[in-house]
Amino acid sequence: MNRSRHLLAAVVISSLSVLIAAAQSNEVKKETQEIPASRMMTPEEEEKSGLTERFRREEEERKKEVARHLPSFAKLQPMFASIKDDQEPAVFEGLPHQVFYPEQHASELKTKETVTRNGFPFYKVPIKLAAEDVRKLNALVKHPDSFSPYLAVNGPGGFQPDFSLVWESNGKPIEVQVCFGNGGEIRAYHDNVVVYCQMDEIKSALKTMLKKYHKNLPQPKNEK
């Protein structure tokens, strides 16, 4: 009798195990089918998908902003004409990119002396250029073919100036904020005029000249 009971119990347990396993298998299949398509992507694809929507919204806003300033491009060369060939600008170094290096950006704002110029933070103490570079820089900036109206508007992360170049003209600043991302973009400010431009042939020369003057910018943590 006891042996029969044991055999019956074993059969029941075995049957239950099969039923439970089948139920679990069906549940897994059901859950897999219910997973949204976005969750089936690789982590890299998920990240790209999320960033794409964010950057799309940023681009729409930036396009509207650029369109508002496009007519002012004709005022760029008259603005630069007052810069003397050997006139030394004050050069301010930009902080780490606030989108790509948010932790370093926040840390630098908290621990370093900074100054805000036309909405963007820079290290407070200006950098002094060598006399030869002053002349080269001014020649690049004043050349009529150096800039064109900024129309591309296609860089992730938005405008974040790497440097600000500031000359004085009749007691008022001429400021050129330089961003080497986004294909090479500048924003020029003088006497309530704002001009958005893209750098053409001068991007490489300007970047080569200015990068050697970096003295405050920390090395990104994800780079050696």
Coordinates of N, CA and C in Angstrom, one line a residue:
M1 N 0.8 -1.2 0.0 CA 0.0 0.0 0.0 C 0.9 1.2 0.0
N2 N 1.8 1.3 0.9 CA 2.7 2.4 0.9 C 3.5 2.6 -0.4
R3 N 3.9 1.4 -0.9 CA 4.6 1.5 -2.2 C 3.7 2.1 -3.3
S4 N 2.5 1.7 -3.3 CA 1.5 2.3 -4.3 C 1.4 3.8 -4.1
R5 N 1.2 4.2 -2.9 CA 1.1 5.6 -2.6 C 2.3 6.4 -3.1
H6 N 3.5 5.8 -2.8 CA 4.7 6.5 -3.3 C 4.8 6.6 -4.8
L7 N 4.4 5.5 -5.5 CA 4.4 5.5 -6.9 C 3.4 6.6 -7.5
L8 N 2.2 6.6 -6.9 CA 1.2 7.6 -7.3 C 1.7 9.0 -7.1
A9 N 2.3 9.2 -5.9 CA 2.8 10.6 -5.6 C 3.9 11.0 -6.6
A10 N 4.7 10.0 -7.0 CA 5.8 10.3 -7.9 C 5.2 10.7 -9.3
V11 N 4.2 9.9 -9.7 CA 3.5 10.2 -11.0 C 2.9 11.6 -11.0
V12 N 2.2 11.9 -9.9 CA 1.6 13.2 -9.8 C 2.6 14.3 -9.8
I13 N 3.7 14.2 -9.0 CA 4.7 15.2 -9.0 C 5.3 15.4 -10.4
S14 N 5.6 14.2 -11.1 CA 6.2 14.3 -12.4 C 5.2 15.0 -13.4
S15 N 3.9 14.7 -13.3 CA 2.9 15.4 -14.2 C 2.9 16.9 -13.9
L16 N 2.9 17.2 -12.6 CA 2.8 18.6 -12.2 C 4.1 19.4 -12.8
S17 N 5.2 18.7 -12.7 CA 6.5 19.3 -13.2 C 6.4 19.6 -14.7
V18 N 5.8 18.7 -15.4 CA 5.6 18.9 -16.9 C 4.7 20.0 -17.1
L19 N 3.6 20.1 -16.4 CA 2.6 21.1 -16.6 C 3.2 22.5 -16.2
I20 N 3.9 22.6 -15.1 CA 4.6 23.8 -14.7 C 5.6 24.3 -15.8
A21 N 6.4 23.4 -16.2 CA 7.4 23.7 -17.3 C 6.7 24.2 -18.5
A22 N 5.6 23.6 -18.9 CA 4.9 24.0 -20.1 C 4.3 25.4 -19.9
A23 N 3.7 25.6 -18.7 CA 3.2 26.9 -18.4 C 4.2 28.0 -18.4
Q24 N 5.4 27.7 -17.8 CA 6.4 28.7 -17.8 C 6.9 29.0 -19.2
S25 N 7.0 28.0 -20.1 CA 7.4 28.2 -21.4 C 6.5 29.1 -22.2
N26 N 5.2 28.8 -22.0 CA 4.2 29.7 -22.7 C 4.2 31.1 -22.2
E27 N 4.5 31.3 -20.9 CA 4.6 32.6 -20.3 C 5.8 33.4 -20.8
V28 N 6.9 32.7 -21.0 CA 8.1 33.3 -21.5 C 7.8 33.8 -23.0
K29 N 7.1 32.9 -23.8 CA 6.8 33.2 -25.1 C 5.9 34.4 -25.2
K30 N 4.9 34.4 -24.3 CA 4.0 35.5 -24.2 C 4.6 36.8 -23.9
E31 N 5.6 36.8 -22.9 CA 6.3 38.0 -22.5 C 7.2 38.5 -23.6
T32 N 7.8 37.6 -24.3 CA 8.7 38.0 -25.4 C 7.9 38.6 -26.5
Q33 N 6.7 38.1 -26.8 CA 5.9 38.7 -27.8 C 5.4 40.1 -27.4
E34 N 5.2 40.3 -26.1 CA 4.7 41.6 -25.7 C 5.8 42.7 -25.5
I35 N 7.0 42.3 -25.6 CA 8.1 43.3 -25.5 C 8.1 44.2 -26.7
P36 N 8.0 45.5 -26.4 CA 8.0 46.5 -27.5 C 9.2 46.3 -28.4
A37 N 9.1 46.7 -29.6 CA 10.2 46.5 -30.6 C 11.4 47.2 -30.2
S38 N 11.2 48.4 -29.5 CA 12.4 49.2 -29.1 C 13.2 48.4 -28.1
R39 N 12.6 47.6 -27.2 CA 13.4 46.8 -26.2 C 14.1 45.6 -26.9
M40 N 13.8 45.3 -28.1 CA 14.5 44.2 -28.7 C 15.7 44.7 -29.5
M41 N 15.9 46.0 -29.5 CA 17.1 46.5 -30.1 C 18.3 46.3 -29.2
T42 N 19.5 46.4 -29.8 CA 20.7 46.4 -29.0 C 20.8 47.6 -28.2
P43 N 21.7 47.6 -27.1 CA 21.8 48.8 -26.3 C 22.3 50.0 -27.2
E44 N 23.2 49.8 -28.1 CA 23.7 50.9 -29.0 C 22.5 51.5 -29.8
E45 N 21.6 50.6 -30.3 CA 20.5 51.1 -31.1 C 19.5 51.8 -30.3
E46 N 19.3 51.3 -29.1 CA 18.4 52.0 -28.1 C 18.9 53.4 -27.8
E47 N 20.2 53.5 -27.6 CA 20.7 54.8 -27.2 C 20.6 55.8 -28.4
K48 N 20.9 55.2 -29.6 CA 20.9 56.1 -30.8 C 19.5 56.5 -31.1
S49 N 18.5 55.6 -30.8 CA 17.1 56.0 -31.1 C 16.6 57.1 -30.1
G50 N 17.0 57.0 -28.9 CA 16.6 58.0 -27.9 C 17.2 59.4 -28.2
L51 N 18.5 59.4 -28.6 CA 19.2 60.6 -28.9 C 18.7 61.2 -30.1
T52 N 18.3 60.4 -31.1 CA 17.9 60.9 -32.4 C 16.7 61.8 -32.2
E53 N 15.7 61.4 -31.4 CA 14.5 62.2 -31.1 C 14.9 63.5 -30.4
R54 N 15.7 63.4 -29.4 CA 16.1 64.6 -28.7 C 16.8 65.6 -29.6
F55 N 17.8 65.1 -30.4 CA 18.5 66.0 -31.3 C 17.6 66.6 -32.4
R56 N 16.6 65.8 -32.8 CA 15.6 66.3 -33.8 C 14.9 67.5 -33.3
R57 N 14.5 67.5 -32.0 CA 13.8 68.6 -31.5 C 14.7 69.8 -31.3
E58 N 16.0 69.5 -30.9 CA 17.0 70.6 -30.8 C 17.2 71.3 -32.2
E59 N 17.3 70.4 -33.2 CA 17.6 70.9 -34.6 C 16.5 71.8 -35.1
E60 N 15.2 71.5 -34.8 CA 14.1 72.3 -35.2 C 14.1 73.7 -34.6
E61 N 14.5 73.7 -33.3 CA 14.6 75.0 -32.6 C 15.7 75.8 -33.2
R62 N 16.8 75.2 -33.4 CA 18.0 75.9 -33.9 C 17.8 76.4 -35.3
K63 N 17.1 75.7 -36.1 CA 16.8 76.1 -37.5 C 16.0 77.4 -37.5
K64 N 15.0 77.5 -36.6 CA 14.2 78.7 -36.4 C 15.1 79.9 -36.0
E65 N 16.0 79.6 -35.0 CA 16.9 80.6 -34.5 C 17.8 81.1 -35.6
V66 N 18.4 80.2 -36.4 CA 19.3 80.6 -37.4 C 18.6 81.4 -38.5
A67 N 17.4 81.0 -38.8 CA 16.6 81.7 -39.8 C 16.4 83.2 -39.4
R68 N 16.2 83.4 -38.1 CA 16.0 84.8 -37.7 C 17.2 85.7 -37.9
H69 N 18.4 85.1 -37.8 CA 19.6 85.9 -37.9 C 20.3 85.9 -39.3
L70 N 19.7 85.1 -40.2 CA 20.3 84.9 -41.5 C 20.5 86.3 -42.3
P71 N 19.5 87.2 -42.2 CA 19.6 88.4 -42.9 C 20.8 89.3 -42.4
S72 N 21.3 89.1 -41.2 CA 22.3 89.9 -40.7 C 23.7 89.5 -41.2
F73 N 23.8 88.5 -42.0 CA 25.1 88.1 -42.5 C 25.8 89.2 -43.3
A74 N 25.1 90.0 -43.9 CA 25.6 91.1 -44.7 C 26.4 92.1 -43.8
K75 N 26.2 92.1 -42.5 CA 26.8 93.0 -41.6 C 28.1 92.5 -41.1
L76 N 28.5 91.2 -41.4 CA 29.7 90.6 -40.8 C 31.0 91.3 -41.2
Q77 N 31.2 91.5 -42.5 CA 32.4 92.1 -43.0 C 32.6 93.5 -42.5
P78 N 31.5 94.4 -42.6 CA 31.7 95.7 -42.0 C 32.0 95.7 -40.5
M79 N 31.5 94.7 -39.8 CA 31.9 94.5 -38.4 C 33.3 94.2 -38.2
F80 N 33.9 93.3 -39.0 CA 35.3 93.0 -38.9 C 36.3 94.0 -39.5
A81 N 35.7 94.9 -40.3 CA 36.6 95.9 -41.0 C 37.3 96.8 -40.1
S82 N 36.7 97.0 -38.9 CA 37.3 97.9 -37.9 C 38.5 97.3 -37.1
I83 N 38.7 96.0 -37.2 CA 39.7 95.3 -36.5 C 41.1 95.6 -37.2
K84 N 42.0 96.1 -36.5 CA 43.3 96.4 -37.0 C 44.1 95.2 -37.2
D85 N 45.1 95.2 -38.2 CA 45.8 93.9 -38.5 C 46.6 93.4 -37.3
D86 N 47.1 94.3 -36.4 CA 47.9 93.8 -35.3 C 47.1 94.0 -34.0
Q87 N 45.8 94.2 -34.0 CA 45.1 94.4 -32.8 C 44.9 93.0 -32.1
E88 N 45.3 93.0 -30.8 CA 45.3 91.7 -30.1 C 43.9 91.5 -29.5
P89 N 43.3 90.4 -29.7 CA 42.0 90.1 -29.0 C 42.2 89.4 -27.7
A90 N 41.2 89.6 -26.8 CA 41.2 88.8 -25.6 C 40.6 87.4 -26.0
V91 N 41.3 86.4 -25.6 CA 40.9 85.0 -26.0 C 40.5 84.2 -24.8
F92 N 39.2 83.8 -24.7 CA 38.6 83.1 -23.6 C 38.4 81.7 -24.0
E93 N 38.8 80.8 -23.1 CA 38.7 79.3 -23.4 C 37.4 78.8 -22.9
G94 N 36.7 78.0 -23.8 CA 35.4 77.4 -23.4 C 35.6 76.2 -22.5
L95 N 34.5 75.9 -21.8 CA 34.5 74.8 -20.8 C 34.2 73.5 -21.6
P96 N 34.3 72.3 -20.9 CA 34.0 71.0 -21.6 C 32.5 71.1 -22.1
H97 N 32.3 70.4 -23.1 CA 31.0 70.4 -23.7 C 29.9 69.9 -22.7
Q98 N 28.8 70.7 -22.6 CA 27.8 70.4 -21.6 C 27.0 69.2 -21.9
V99 N 26.9 68.7 -23.1 CA 26.2 67.6 -23.5 C 27.1 66.3 -23.5
F100 N 28.2 66.4 -24.1 CA 29.1 65.2 -24.2 C 29.9 65.0 -22.9
Y101 N 30.2 66.0 -22.1 CA 30.9 65.8 -20.8 C 30.2 66.6 -19.7
P102 N 29.0 66.2 -19.4 CA 28.2 67.0 -18.4 C 28.8 67.1 -17.0
E103 N 29.4 66.0 -16.6 CA 30.0 66.0 -15.2 C 31.2 66.9 -15.1
Q104 N 32.1 66.9 -16.1 CA 33.2 67.8 -16.1 C 32.8 69.2 -16.3
H105 N 31.7 69.4 -17.1 CA 31.2 70.8 -17.3 C 30.7 71.4 -16.0
A106 N 29.9 70.6 -15.3 CA 29.4 71.0 -14.0 C 30.5 71.2 -13.0
S107 N 31.5 70.3 -13.0 CA 32.6 70.4 -12.0 C 33.4 71.7 -12.3
E108 N 33.7 72.0 -13.5 CA 34.4 73.2 -13.9 C 33.7 74.5 -13.5
L109 N 32.4 74.5 -13.7 CA 31.6 75.6 -13.3 C 31.6 75.9 -11.8
K110 N 31.7 74.8 -11.0 CA 31.6 74.8 -9.6 C 33.0 75.2 -9.0
T111 N 34.1 74.7 -9.6 CA 35.4 74.9 -9.0 C 36.3 75.9 -9.6
K112 N 36.0 76.4 -10.8 CA 36.9 77.3 -11.5 C 36.2 78.7 -11.6
E113 N 37.1 79.7 -11.8 CA 36.5 81.0 -12.0 C 36.1 81.1 -13.5
T114 N 34.8 81.5 -13.7 CA 34.3 81.5 -15.1 C 33.6 82.9 -15.3
V115 N 33.4 83.2 -16.5 CA 32.6 84.4 -16.9 C 31.6 84.0 -18.0
T116 N 30.4 84.5 -18.0 CA 29.4 84.2 -19.0 C 29.4 85.3 -20.1
R117 N 29.6 84.9 -21.3 CA 29.6 85.8 -22.4 C 28.5 85.4 -23.4
N118 N 27.6 86.3 -23.6 CA 26.5 86.0 -24.6 C 25.9 84.6 -24.4
G119 N 25.7 84.3 -23.1 CA 24.9 83.0 -22.8 C 25.8 81.8 -22.6
F120 N 27.1 81.9 -22.8 CA 28.0 80.7 -22.6 C 29.1 81.0 -21.6
P121 N 29.5 80.0 -20.8 CA 30.5 80.1 -19.8 C 31.9 79.9 -20.4
F122 N 32.9 80.7 -20.0 CA 34.3 80.6 -20.3 C 35.1 80.7 -19.1
Y123 N 36.3 80.2 -19.2 CA 37.3 80.5 -18.1 C 37.6 82.0 -18.0
K124 N 37.6 82.5 -16.8 CA 37.6 83.9 -16.6 C 38.9 84.6 -17.2
V125 N 40.0 84.1 -16.9 CA 41.3 84.7 -17.3 C 41.6 84.5 -18.8
P126 N 41.7 85.6 -19.5 CA 41.9 85.5 -21.0 C 43.3 85.0 -21.3
I127 N 43.5 84.4 -22.5 CA 44.7 83.8 -22.9 C 45.4 84.8 -23.8
K128 N 46.7 85.0 -23.7 CA 47.5 85.9 -24.5 C 48.1 85.2 -25.7
L129 N 47.8 85.7 -26.9 CA 48.4 85.1 -28.1 C 49.7 85.7 -28.5
A130 N 50.5 84.9 -29.1 CA 51.8 85.4 -29.7 C 51.5 86.4 -30.8
A131 N 52.4 87.4 -30.9 CA 52.2 88.5 -31.9 C 52.0 87.9 -33.3
E132 N 52.7 86.9 -33.7 CA 52.6 86.3 -35.0 C 51.2 85.7 -35.2
D133 N 50.7 85.0 -34.2 CA 49.4 84.4 -34.3 C 48.3 85.5 -34.3
V134 N 48.5 86.6 -33.6 CA 47.5 87.7 -33.7 C 47.3 88.2 -35.1
R135 N 48.4 88.4 -35.8 CA 48.3 88.9 -37.2 C 47.7 87.8 -38.1
K136 N 48.0 86.5 -37.9 CA 47.4 85.5 -38.7 C 45.9 85.3 -38.4
L137 N 45.6 85.4 -37.1 CA 44.2 85.3 -36.7 C 43.4 86.4 -37.3
N138 N 43.8 87.6 -37.2 CA 43.1 88.8 -37.8 C 42.9 88.7 -39.3
A139 N 44.0 88.2 -39.9 CA 43.9 88.1 -41.4 C 42.9 87.0 -41.8
L140 N 42.8 85.9 -41.0 CA 41.8 84.9 -41.3 C 40.4 85.4 -41.1
V141 N 40.2 86.1 -40.0 CA 38.9 86.6 -39.6 C 38.4 87.6 -40.6
K142 N 39.3 88.5 -41.1 CA 38.9 89.6 -41.9 C 38.7 89.2 -43.4
H143 N 39.2 88.0 -43.8 CA 39.2 87.6 -45.2 C 37.7 87.4 -45.6
P144 N 37.3 88.0 -46.7 CA 35.9 87.9 -47.1 C 35.4 86.5 -47.4
D145 N 36.3 85.5 -47.7 CA 35.9 84.2 -48.0 C 36.0 83.2 -46.9
S146 N 36.2 83.7 -45.7 CA 36.4 82.9 -44.5 C 35.1 82.3 -44.0
F147 N 34.0 83.0 -44.2 CA 32.8 82.6 -43.6 C 31.6 82.6 -44.6
S148 N 30.6 81.8 -44.3 CA 29.4 81.9 -45.2 C 28.2 81.7 -44.2
P149 N 27.0 82.1 -44.7 CA 25.8 82.0 -43.8 C 25.7 80.5 -43.3
Y150 N 25.4 80.4 -42.1 CA 25.3 79.0 -41.5 C 23.9 78.4 -41.8
L151 N 23.9 77.4 -42.6 CA 22.7 76.7 -43.1 C 22.6 75.2 -42.7
A152 N 23.8 74.6 -42.4 CA 23.8 73.2 -42.2 C 23.0 72.7 -41.0
V153 N 23.2 73.3 -39.9 CA 22.4 73.0 -38.7 C 22.2 71.5 -38.5
N154 N 23.3 70.7 -38.4 CA 23.1 69.3 -38.3 C 24.0 68.6 -37.3
G155 N 24.5 69.3 -36.3 CA 25.4 68.7 -35.4 C 24.8 68.3 -34.1
P156 N 25.0 67.1 -33.6 CA 24.5 66.7 -32.3 C 25.1 67.5 -31.1
G157 N 24.3 67.8 -30.1 CA 24.9 68.5 -29.0 C 24.7 70.0 -29.0
G158 N 24.4 70.5 -30.2 CA 24.2 71.9 -30.2 C 25.5 72.8 -30.2
F159 N 25.3 74.1 -30.3 CA 26.4 75.0 -30.3 C 27.0 75.1 -28.9
Q160 N 28.3 74.9 -28.8 CA 29.1 75.0 -27.6 C 30.4 75.6 -28.0
P161 N 30.7 76.9 -27.7 CA 31.9 77.5 -28.2 C 33.2 76.9 -27.5
D162 N 34.2 76.7 -28.3 CA 35.5 76.2 -27.8 C 36.3 77.4 -27.4
F163 N 36.1 78.6 -28.1 CA 36.9 79.8 -27.7 C 36.0 81.0 -28.0
S164 N 36.3 82.1 -27.3 CA 35.6 83.4 -27.6 C 36.8 84.4 -27.9
L165 N 36.7 85.1 -29.0 CA 37.7 86.1 -29.4 C 37.0 87.4 -29.3
V166 N 37.7 88.3 -28.6 CA 37.0 89.6 -28.3 C 38.0 90.8 -28.6
W167 N 37.6 91.6 -29.6 CA 38.3 92.8 -29.9 C 37.5 94.0 -29.5
E168 N 38.1 95.2 -29.3 CA 37.4 96.4 -28.9 C 37.3 97.3 -30.2
S169 N 36.2 97.9 -30.4 CA 36.0 98.8 -31.5 C 35.1 99.9 -31.1
N170 N 35.7 101.1 -31.0 CA 35.0 102.3 -30.6 C 34.3 102.1 -29.2
G171 N 35.1 101.4 -28.3 CA 34.6 101.2 -27.0 C 33.6 100.1 -26.8
K172 N 33.3 99.4 -27.9 CA 32.3 98.3 -27.8 C 33.0 97.0 -28.3
P173 N 32.7 95.9 -27.7 CA 33.3 94.6 -28.1 C 32.8 94.0 -29.4
I174 N 33.7 93.5 -30.1 CA 33.4 92.6 -31.2 C 33.7 91.2 -30.8
E175 N 32.8 90.4 -30.6 CA 33.0 89.0 -30.0 C 32.7 88.0 -31.1
V176 N 33.6 87.1 -31.2 CA 33.4 85.9 -32.1 C 33.6 84.6 -31.3
Q177 N 32.5 83.9 -31.2 CA 32.5 82.6 -30.5 C 32.7 81.5 -31.5
V178 N 33.7 80.7 -31.3 CA 34.1 79.7 -32.2 C 33.7 78.3 -31.7
C179 N 33.0 77.5 -32.5 CA 32.7 76.1 -32.2 C 33.2 75.3 -33.3
F180 N 34.1 74.4 -33.0 CA 34.7 73.5 -34.0 C 33.9 72.3 -34.3
G181 N 32.8 72.1 -33.6 CA 31.8 71.0 -33.9 C 30.8 71.6 -34.9
N182 N 29.8 70.8 -35.3 CA 28.8 71.2 -36.2 C 29.3 71.6 -37.5
G183 N 30.4 71.1 -38.0 CA 31.0 71.4 -39.2 C 31.9 72.7 -39.2
G184 N 31.9 73.3 -38.0 CA 32.6 74.6 -37.8 C 31.7 75.8 -37.9
E185 N 31.3 76.3 -36.7 CA 30.3 77.4 -36.6 C 30.9 78.5 -35.8
I186 N 30.5 79.7 -36.2 CA 30.8 80.9 -35.3 C 29.6 81.7 -35.1
R187 N 29.6 82.5 -34.0 CA 28.6 83.5 -33.8 C 29.3 84.8 -33.4
A188 N 29.0 85.8 -34.2 CA 29.6 87.1 -34.0 C 28.6 88.1 -33.4
Y189 N 29.1 88.8 -32.4 CA 28.3 89.8 -31.7 C 28.9 91.2 -31.7
H190 N 28.1 92.2 -32.0 CA 28.6 93.6 -32.0 C 27.5 94.5 -32.0
D191 N 27.4 95.4 -31.0 CA 26.4 96.5 -31.0 C 25.0 96.0 -31.4
N192 N 24.5 95.0 -30.7 CA 23.1 94.4 -30.9 C 23.0 93.7 -32.2
V193 N 24.0 93.4 -32.9 CA 24.0 92.6 -34.1 C 24.5 91.2 -33.8
V194 N 23.8 90.2 -34.2 CA 24.3 88.8 -34.0 C 24.3 88.1 -35.4
V195 N 25.4 87.5 -35.7 CA 25.5 86.9 -37.0 C 25.9 85.4 -36.8
Y196 N 25.2 84.5 -37.4 CA 25.5 83.1 -37.3 C 26.2 82.7 -38.7
C197 N 27.3 82.1 -38.6 CA 28.1 81.7 -39.8 C 28.7 80.3 -39.6
Q198 N 29.1 79.8 -40.8 CA 29.9 78.5 -40.7 C 31.3 78.9 -41.3
M199 N 32.2 78.2 -40.7 CA 33.6 78.3 -41.2 C 33.8 77.5 -42.4
D200 N 34.5 78.0 -43.4 CA 34.7 77.3 -44.6 C 36.1 76.7 -44.6
E201 N 37.0 77.3 -45.3 CA 38.4 76.8 -45.4 C 39.2 77.1 -44.2
I202 N 38.8 78.0 -43.4 CA 39.6 78.4 -42.2 C 39.5 77.5 -41.0
K203 N 38.6 76.6 -41.0 CA 38.3 75.8 -39.8 C 39.6 75.1 -39.3
S204 N 40.2 74.4 -40.2 CA 41.4 73.6 -39.9 C 42.6 74.5 -39.4
A205 N 42.8 75.7 -40.1 CA 43.9 76.6 -39.7 C 43.6 77.2 -38.4
L206 N 42.3 77.6 -38.2 CA 42.0 78.2 -36.9 C 42.1 77.3 -35.7
K207 N 41.6 76.0 -36.0 CA 41.7 75.0 -34.9 C 43.2 74.7 -34.5
T208 N 44.0 74.6 -35.6 CA 45.4 74.3 -35.3 C 46.1 75.4 -34.5
M209 N 45.7 76.7 -34.9 CA 46.3 77.8 -34.2 C 45.9 77.9 -32.7
L210 N 44.6 77.7 -32.5 CA 44.1 78.0 -31.1 C 44.3 76.8 -30.2
K211 N 44.3 75.6 -30.7 CA 44.3 74.4 -29.7 C 45.6 74.4 -28.9
K212 N 46.7 75.0 -29.4 CA 47.9 75.0 -28.6 C 47.8 75.9 -27.4
Y213 N 46.8 76.8 -27.4 CA 46.6 77.7 -26.3 C 45.7 77.2 -25.2
H214 N 45.2 75.9 -25.3 CA 44.4 75.3 -24.3 C 45.3 75.3 -23.0
K215 N 44.8 75.8 -21.9 CA 45.5 75.7 -20.6 C 44.6 75.3 -19.4
N216 N 43.3 75.5 -19.6 CA 42.4 75.2 -18.5 C 41.6 73.9 -18.7
L217 N 41.3 73.6 -20.0 CA 40.4 72.5 -20.3 C 40.9 71.2 -19.8
P218 N 40.1 70.5 -19.0 CA 40.6 69.2 -18.5 C 40.5 68.1 -19.6
Q219 N 41.3 67.1 -19.5 CA 41.2 66.0 -20.5 C 40.0 65.2 -20.2
P220 N 39.2 64.9 -21.2 CA 37.9 64.1 -21.0 C 38.3 62.8 -20.4
K221 N 37.4 62.4 -19.5 CA 37.7 61.1 -18.7 C 37.7 59.9 -19.6
N222 N 37.0 59.9 -20.7 CA 36.9 58.8 -21.6 C 38.0 58.8 -22.7
E223 N 38.9 59.7 -22.5 CA 40.0 59.8 -23.5 C 41.3 59.7 -22.8
K224 N 42.3 59.2 -23.5 CA 43.7 59.0 -22.9 C 44.5 60.2 -23.3

